[in-house]
């Protein structure tokens, strides 16, 4: 239980009770967060975590890879996207970014300075913290490839520095201790002799627009690609494009995307996910593991 009155005396960041999560995830669905906090800076976040030590904590970036259930989120959601936006360009081609910075901004910052290696981040609508947690990637790159070290904060408010080698990194997966959260990361990049990083970004964005239903509420790819197959092709081959449950439907443009209409409930989306898993398993004997993370308890 959080003592809001006491906490507000000690911190300046925005803290609210019973906050709707709909504007904090790209499907625009989900119930309320019991508490919602946007820390002003690391110093304040440390103080908050010490004061809220018996509270369940969920970190959220841009909410572009989560399904927040209708019943909402117990404890406190800590959202970094509006405040942890600082970065530094250090000597030796090293860039340090705070975890709330958007992937798009990081691609732009590095490309405008003519450094190559993170252009692929441009179309991923997440924050750095979420991208590290997911090992986000596309166009042959993924975020951990260029990481040298990260700073984490644990649930007791202690800062921990770790090297890339301290993590086991896989496809959309990193072995992060559940009581540790990313607050910043450093990357080692190369200067681009071809001077074409901004053109690369333009091409990636154009390609994405032609293949994905960008602009509609989704979480990107719902399912991970199984070994030697594409989730989208498997779903498409069963004729499921356009299939709808409540307000949630499978995109006609990309079968691994589920779109939410106005008024869609999280339970519509979750039912559709389970339906697709069942169908693909029945017909193809392949289990589609979800890429999207579920937050909050089931009804
Ligand atoms: C249109 C669209 C296209 C997409 N395309 C791609 C793509 O090409 N490639 C790809 O990989 N993904 C893609 N995604 C998915 C998503 O954008 C990425 O997974 C992104 O990195 C998630 O970042 P986020 O900040 O939104 O994370 P969130 O959705 O906020 O969180 C995702 C997970 O990370 C955890 N988390 C968030 N912040 C932190 C933190 N600071 N410390 C520890 N854990 C944290 C959350 O608790 C949650 O478990 C796409 C999504 C959309 C909507």
Short mmCIF file of C-alpha atoms and ligand atoms in Angstrom, two decimals:
data_model
loop_
_atom_site.label_atom_id
_atom_site.label_comp_id
_atom_site.label_asym_id
_atom_site.label_seq_id
_atom_site.Cartn_x
_atom_site.Cartn_y
_atom_site.Cartn_z
CA UNK A 1 0.00 0.00 0.00
CA UNK A 2 1.38 3.38 -1.01
CA UNK A 3 1.08 6.37 1.32
CA UNK A 4 0.45 8.98 -1.38
CA UNK A 5 0.40 11.95 0.97
CA UNK A 6 3.80 11.05 2.40
CA UNK A 7 5.29 10.23 -1.02
CA UNK A 8 4.07 13.47 -2.60
CA UNK A 9 6.01 15.44 0.03
CA UNK A 10 9.22 13.78 -1.14
CA UNK A 11 8.90 13.59 -4.91
CA UNK A 12 7.97 15.96 -7.74
CA UNK A 13 7.19 13.43 -10.48
CA UNK A 14 3.56 12.82 -11.43
CA UNK A 15 1.89 10.17 -9.27
CA UNK A 16 -1.77 9.26 -9.64
CA UNK A 17 -4.17 6.73 -8.20
CA UNK A 18 -6.55 4.56 -10.21
CA UNK A 19 -5.24 5.77 -13.57
CA UNK A 20 -6.65 4.52 -16.86
CA UNK A 21 -4.02 2.63 -18.81
CA UNK A 22 -5.75 3.12 -22.18
CA UNK A 23 -3.54 6.02 -23.20
CA UNK A 24 -0.42 4.13 -22.19
CA UNK A 25 -0.54 1.21 -24.60
CA UNK A 26 -0.78 1.10 -28.38
CA UNK A 27 -3.88 -1.17 -28.40
CA UNK A 28 -5.62 1.54 -26.30
CA UNK A 29 -7.26 -1.04 -24.07
CA UNK A 30 -7.07 -2.26 -20.49
CA UNK A 31 -8.19 -1.44 -16.98
CA UNK A 32 -6.78 1.03 -14.48
CA UNK A 33 -3.43 0.99 -12.76
CA UNK A 34 -3.83 1.11 -8.98
CA UNK A 35 -1.00 3.67 -8.95
CA UNK A 36 0.80 5.31 -11.84
CA UNK A 37 4.12 7.12 -11.44
CA UNK A 38 6.36 9.08 -13.81
CA UNK A 39 9.68 9.61 -12.01
CA UNK A 40 11.37 12.96 -12.59
CA UNK A 41 14.85 11.46 -12.54
CA UNK A 42 16.92 8.54 -11.21
CA UNK A 43 17.50 10.15 -7.81
CA UNK A 44 13.77 10.50 -7.28
CA UNK A 45 13.03 7.00 -8.57
CA UNK A 46 15.42 5.60 -5.93
CA UNK A 47 13.56 7.46 -3.18
CA UNK A 48 10.19 6.30 -4.51
CA UNK A 49 11.17 2.62 -4.69
CA UNK A 50 12.40 2.71 -1.11
CA UNK A 51 9.12 4.27 0.06
CA UNK A 52 7.00 1.85 -2.00
CA UNK A 53 8.98 -1.26 -1.18
CA UNK A 54 6.00 -3.52 -0.40
CA UNK A 55 4.18 -2.55 -3.60
CA UNK A 56 4.06 -4.61 -6.78
CA UNK A 57 5.96 -2.72 -9.49
CA UNK A 58 5.44 -2.89 -13.26
CA UNK A 59 7.64 -0.89 -15.62
CA UNK A 60 6.10 0.38 -18.81
CA UNK A 61 7.74 2.08 -21.77
CA UNK A 62 5.45 3.02 -24.64
CA UNK A 63 3.13 0.04 -24.08
CA UNK A 64 3.68 -1.18 -27.65
CA UNK A 65 4.23 -4.80 -26.71
CA UNK A 66 1.80 -5.37 -23.86
CA UNK A 67 -1.78 -6.49 -23.43
CA UNK A 68 -3.06 -4.83 -20.27
CA UNK A 69 -5.98 -6.87 -19.04
CA UNK A 70 -9.42 -5.34 -18.36
CA UNK A 71 -9.16 -5.87 -14.63
CA UNK A 72 -6.23 -3.47 -14.50
CA UNK A 73 -2.87 -3.57 -12.79
CA UNK A 74 -2.31 -4.12 -9.09
CA UNK A 75 0.39 -2.03 -7.48
CA UNK A 76 2.28 0.73 -9.25
CA UNK A 77 3.04 1.23 -12.92
CA UNK A 78 6.26 3.17 -13.40
CA UNK A 79 6.36 4.82 -16.80
CA UNK A 80 9.61 6.32 -18.07
CA UNK A 81 8.65 7.48 -21.57
CA UNK A 82 7.88 11.12 -20.73
CA UNK A 83 10.77 11.83 -18.38
CA UNK A 84 13.79 9.57 -18.88
CA UNK A 85 14.75 11.22 -22.16
CA UNK A 86 18.34 12.38 -21.68
CA UNK A 87 21.30 11.20 -23.68
CA UNK A 88 25.02 11.78 -23.99
CA UNK A 89 27.44 11.37 -26.85
CA UNK A 90 30.73 10.33 -25.27
CA UNK A 91 34.20 10.04 -26.66
CA UNK A 92 35.17 6.86 -28.53
CA UNK A 93 31.90 6.56 -30.51
CA UNK A 94 29.93 5.74 -27.37
CA UNK A 95 26.30 6.87 -26.93
CA UNK A 96 24.38 6.71 -23.63
CA UNK A 97 20.59 6.88 -23.66
CA UNK A 98 18.04 6.94 -20.86
CA UNK A 99 15.45 4.18 -21.00
CA UNK A 100 12.44 6.40 -21.76
CA UNK A 101 13.79 7.63 -25.10
CA UNK A 102 11.84 6.36 -28.06
CA UNK A 103 13.48 3.96 -30.50
CA UNK A 104 12.68 6.43 -33.31
CA UNK A 105 14.48 9.26 -31.52
CA UNK A 106 17.56 7.07 -30.93
CA UNK A 107 17.68 6.13 -34.62
CA UNK A 108 17.46 9.83 -35.52
CA UNK A 109 20.02 11.05 -32.97
CA UNK A 110 22.63 8.55 -34.09
CA UNK A 111 21.91 8.80 -37.83
CA UNK A 112 21.94 12.60 -37.86
CA UNK A 113 25.45 12.44 -36.37
CA UNK A 114 26.35 9.97 -39.13
CA UNK A 115 26.75 6.91 -36.91
CA UNK A 116 25.49 3.61 -38.19
CA UNK A 117 24.08 0.51 -36.47
CA UNK A 118 20.77 1.63 -34.97
CA UNK A 119 18.88 2.78 -38.08
CA UNK A 120 16.57 -0.27 -37.84
CA UNK A 121 15.09 1.12 -34.59
CA UNK A 122 13.26 3.84 -36.54
CA UNK A 123 10.00 1.95 -37.10
CA UNK A 124 9.77 0.25 -33.72
CA UNK A 125 7.26 2.30 -31.72
CA UNK A 126 8.73 1.49 -28.30
CA UNK A 127 11.05 3.02 -25.74
CA UNK A 128 14.62 1.94 -25.11
CA UNK A 129 13.68 0.20 -21.83
CA UNK A 130 11.00 -1.89 -23.54
CA UNK A 131 13.27 -2.59 -26.50
CA UNK A 132 16.01 -3.90 -24.17
CA UNK A 133 13.50 -6.03 -22.24
CA UNK A 134 12.22 -7.53 -25.51
CA UNK A 135 15.48 -7.58 -27.46
CA UNK A 136 13.53 -5.73 -30.14
CA UNK A 137 14.73 -5.99 -33.70
CA UNK A 138 13.97 -5.94 -37.39
CA UNK A 139 15.68 -5.66 -40.79
CA UNK A 140 18.42 -8.00 -39.61
CA UNK A 141 19.36 -6.03 -36.49
CA UNK A 142 18.45 -6.28 -32.85
CA UNK A 143 19.06 -3.84 -30.06
CA UNK A 144 21.47 -5.81 -27.91
CA UNK A 145 24.00 -6.20 -30.76
CA UNK A 146 25.45 -2.73 -30.14
CA UNK A 147 24.97 -2.52 -26.35
CA UNK A 148 28.10 -2.35 -24.23
CA UNK A 149 26.62 -1.84 -20.77
CA UNK A 150 23.33 -1.03 -19.07
CA UNK A 151 22.27 0.59 -15.82
CA UNK A 152 19.50 -1.08 -13.91
CA UNK A 153 17.58 -0.16 -10.80
CA UNK A 154 16.30 -2.88 -8.53
CA UNK A 155 13.10 -2.94 -6.50
CA UNK A 156 14.96 -1.63 -3.44
CA UNK A 157 16.16 1.42 -5.37
CA UNK A 158 19.75 0.23 -5.81
CA UNK A 159 21.55 1.09 -9.06
CA UNK A 160 23.37 -1.81 -10.70
CA UNK A 161 25.72 -1.52 -13.70
CA UNK A 162 25.98 -4.58 -15.89
CA UNK A 163 27.88 -5.48 -19.04
CA UNK A 164 26.27 -7.08 -22.05
CA UNK A 165 28.05 -10.34 -21.22
CA UNK A 166 26.05 -10.58 -17.97
CA UNK A 167 22.91 -11.30 -20.00
CA UNK A 168 21.79 -14.24 -22.02
CA UNK A 169 20.12 -12.76 -25.07
CA UNK A 170 17.80 -14.58 -27.44
CA UNK A 171 15.06 -13.99 -29.98
CA UNK A 172 12.74 -11.38 -28.40
CA UNK A 173 14.04 -12.48 -25.04
CA UNK A 174 16.55 -11.44 -22.35
CA UNK A 175 17.10 -13.11 -19.00
CA UNK A 176 16.30 -10.05 -16.88
CA UNK A 177 15.76 -10.61 -13.15
CA UNK A 178 12.12 -9.66 -12.47
CA UNK A 179 13.19 -7.23 -9.73
CA UNK A 180 15.56 -5.33 -12.01
CA UNK A 181 14.61 -2.60 -14.47
CA UNK A 182 16.54 -0.79 -17.19
CA UNK A 183 17.19 2.92 -16.64
CA UNK A 184 19.85 3.55 -19.31
CA UNK A 185 22.16 1.85 -21.79
CA UNK A 186 25.39 2.61 -23.65
CA UNK A 187 26.06 1.67 -27.25
CA UNK A 188 29.22 1.52 -29.28
CA UNK A 189 28.62 2.65 -32.87
CA UNK A 190 30.72 3.19 -35.97
CA UNK A 191 30.88 6.31 -38.11
CA UNK A 192 29.12 5.69 -41.40
CA UNK A 193 31.55 6.02 -44.34
CA UNK A 194 28.60 5.94 -46.77
CA UNK A 195 26.81 8.83 -45.06
CA UNK A 196 23.44 7.24 -45.87
CA UNK A 197 21.84 6.45 -42.48
CA UNK A 198 18.99 8.93 -42.93
CA UNK A 199 18.17 7.42 -46.36
CA UNK A 200 18.22 3.96 -44.79
CA UNK A 201 15.66 5.16 -42.22
CA UNK A 202 13.41 6.56 -44.97
CA UNK A 203 13.54 3.23 -46.83
CA UNK A 204 12.77 1.18 -43.71
CA UNK A 205 9.76 3.35 -42.90
CA UNK A 206 8.48 3.14 -46.47
CA UNK A 207 8.86 -0.63 -46.49
CA UNK A 208 7.04 -0.92 -43.16
CA UNK A 209 4.13 1.22 -44.34
CA UNK A 210 3.73 -1.01 -47.40
CA UNK A 211 3.60 -4.25 -45.38
CA UNK A 212 2.09 -3.40 -42.00
CA UNK A 213 -1.11 -1.70 -40.85
CA UNK A 214 0.85 1.19 -39.30
CA UNK A 215 -1.41 3.86 -37.83
CA UNK A 216 -4.00 1.37 -36.53
CA UNK A 217 -4.02 0.28 -32.86
CA UNK A 218 -1.93 -2.87 -32.53
CA UNK A 219 1.08 -4.30 -30.69
CA UNK A 220 2.97 -5.22 -33.84
CA UNK A 221 3.59 -8.93 -34.19
CA UNK A 222 1.49 -10.79 -31.65
CA UNK A 223 3.28 -14.13 -32.05
CA UNK A 224 6.95 -15.04 -32.30
CA UNK A 225 8.01 -16.77 -35.48
CA UNK A 226 8.42 -20.49 -34.80
CA UNK A 227 11.56 -22.26 -36.02
CA UNK A 228 11.67 -22.35 -39.83
CA UNK A 229 8.28 -20.69 -40.30
CA UNK A 230 6.56 -17.31 -40.23
CA UNK A 231 3.65 -16.86 -37.82
CA UNK A 232 1.95 -14.52 -40.32
CA UNK A 233 2.11 -17.11 -43.13
CA UNK A 234 0.72 -19.85 -40.89
CA UNK A 235 -2.22 -17.67 -39.82
CA UNK A 236 -2.84 -16.46 -43.37
CA UNK A 237 -2.79 -20.03 -44.73
CA UNK A 238 -5.78 -20.85 -42.48
CA UNK A 239 -7.78 -17.99 -44.02
CA UNK A 240 -7.94 -16.10 -40.73
CA UNK A 241 -7.23 -12.58 -42.03
CA UNK A 242 -10.15 -10.36 -40.98
CA UNK A 243 -11.39 -12.88 -38.38
CA UNK A 244 -12.98 -10.95 -35.52
CA UNK A 245 -13.85 -11.48 -31.86
CA UNK A 246 -15.67 -8.53 -30.26
CA UNK A 247 -13.78 -5.45 -31.42
CA UNK A 248 -10.51 -7.27 -32.12
CA UNK A 249 -9.67 -8.52 -35.60
CA UNK A 250 -6.76 -9.99 -37.52
CA UNK A 251 -5.35 -7.42 -39.91
CA UNK A 252 -6.04 -8.00 -43.60
CA UNK A 253 -2.64 -6.48 -44.41
CA UNK A 254 -0.50 -8.57 -42.02
CA UNK A 255 -1.86 -11.73 -40.38
CA UNK A 256 0.40 -11.49 -37.31
CA UNK A 257 -1.17 -8.14 -36.35
CA UNK A 258 -4.36 -7.89 -34.28
CA UNK A 259 -6.16 -4.56 -34.53
CA UNK A 260 -8.44 -3.13 -31.86
CA UNK A 261 -11.54 -1.14 -32.86
CA UNK A 262 -13.07 1.52 -30.63
CA UNK A 263 -14.53 -0.11 -27.53
CA UNK A 264 -12.48 -3.30 -27.84
CA UNK A 265 -11.91 -5.09 -24.56
CA UNK A 266 -8.60 -6.71 -23.70
CA UNK A 267 -10.52 -9.94 -23.28
CA UNK A 268 -11.57 -9.74 -26.98
CA UNK A 269 -7.91 -9.56 -27.97
CA UNK A 270 -6.89 -12.33 -25.58
CA UNK A 271 -9.72 -14.58 -26.83
CA UNK A 272 -8.60 -13.97 -30.41
CA UNK A 273 -4.99 -14.82 -29.49
CA UNK A 274 -6.09 -18.09 -27.88
CA UNK A 275 -8.35 -18.87 -30.86
CA UNK A 276 -5.46 -18.41 -33.31
CA UNK A 277 -3.13 -20.55 -31.19
CA UNK A 278 -5.75 -23.32 -31.06
CA UNK A 279 -6.46 -23.20 -34.82
CA UNK A 280 -2.79 -23.19 -35.82
CA UNK A 281 -2.07 -26.04 -33.45
CA UNK A 282 -5.04 -28.11 -34.70
CA UNK A 283 -4.18 -27.61 -38.37
CA UNK A 284 -0.37 -27.36 -38.35
CA UNK A 285 0.70 -28.96 -35.05
CA UNK A 286 2.75 -25.84 -34.28
CA UNK A 287 2.28 -23.88 -31.06
CA UNK A 288 2.56 -20.12 -31.60
CA UNK A 289 4.24 -18.54 -28.61
CA UNK A 290 3.20 -14.95 -27.95
CA UNK A 291 5.68 -12.13 -28.31
CA UNK A 292 3.30 -9.72 -26.56
CA UNK A 293 3.49 -9.60 -22.74
CA UNK A 294 0.32 -9.90 -20.66
CA UNK A 295 -0.03 -7.50 -17.76
CA UNK A 296 -2.63 -7.73 -14.96
CA UNK A 297 -4.69 -10.64 -13.73
CA UNK A 298 -7.32 -12.49 -15.74
CA UNK A 299 -11.00 -11.80 -15.08
C1 LIG B 1 3.18 -1.13 -35.22
C2 LIG B 1 4.18 -1.88 -34.39
C3 LIG B 1 5.31 -2.38 -34.99
C4 LIG B 1 6.27 -3.10 -34.23
N1 LIG B 1 7.38 -3.57 -34.86
C5 LIG B 1 8.31 -4.23 -34.12
C6 LIG B 1 9.51 -4.71 -34.75
O1 LIG B 1 9.75 -4.55 -35.94
N2 LIG B 1 10.39 -5.39 -33.97
C7 LIG B 1 10.18 -5.61 -32.65
O2 LIG B 1 11.04 -6.22 -31.99
N3 LIG B 1 9.07 -5.16 -32.04
C8 LIG B 1 8.14 -4.47 -32.74
N4 LIG B 1 7.00 -4.01 -32.12
C9 LIG B 1 6.79 -4.32 -30.70
C10 LIG B 1 7.31 -3.24 -29.72
O3 LIG B 1 7.31 -1.95 -30.31
C11 LIG B 1 8.70 -3.56 -29.20
O4 LIG B 1 8.73 -4.79 -28.50
C12 LIG B 1 9.21 -2.45 -28.27
O5 LIG B 1 10.57 -2.63 -28.05
C13 LIG B 1 8.49 -2.41 -26.93
O6 LIG B 1 8.89 -1.24 -26.26
P1 LIG B 1 7.90 -0.48 -25.27
O7 LIG B 1 8.64 0.64 -24.66
O8 LIG B 1 6.63 -0.14 -25.94
O9 LIG B 1 7.68 -1.63 -24.19
P2 LIG B 1 6.37 -1.93 -23.37
O10 LIG B 1 5.32 -2.47 -24.28
O11 LIG B 1 6.02 -0.76 -22.54
O12 LIG B 1 6.90 -3.12 -22.45
C14 LIG B 1 7.27 -4.35 -23.01
C15 LIG B 1 7.86 -5.24 -21.89
O13 LIG B 1 9.04 -4.63 -21.41
C16 LIG B 1 8.94 -4.34 -20.02
N5 LIG B 1 9.63 -3.06 -19.79
C17 LIG B 1 9.30 -1.85 -20.28
N6 LIG B 1 10.19 -0.92 -19.86
C18 LIG B 1 11.09 -1.57 -19.08
C19 LIG B 1 12.24 -1.17 -18.35
N7 LIG B 1 12.65 0.10 -18.33
N8 LIG B 1 12.94 -2.11 -17.66
C20 LIG B 1 12.54 -3.41 -17.66
N9 LIG B 1 11.43 -3.85 -18.32
C21 LIG B 1 10.73 -2.94 -19.03
C22 LIG B 1 7.44 -4.26 -19.73
O14 LIG B 1 7.15 -4.54 -18.36
C23 LIG B 1 6.92 -5.35 -20.68
O15 LIG B 1 7.10 -6.62 -20.11
C24 LIG B 1 6.05 -3.29 -32.84
C25 LIG B 1 4.90 -2.76 -32.23
C26 LIG B 1 3.98 -2.06 -33.00
C27 LIG B 1 2.77 -1.47 -32.31
#
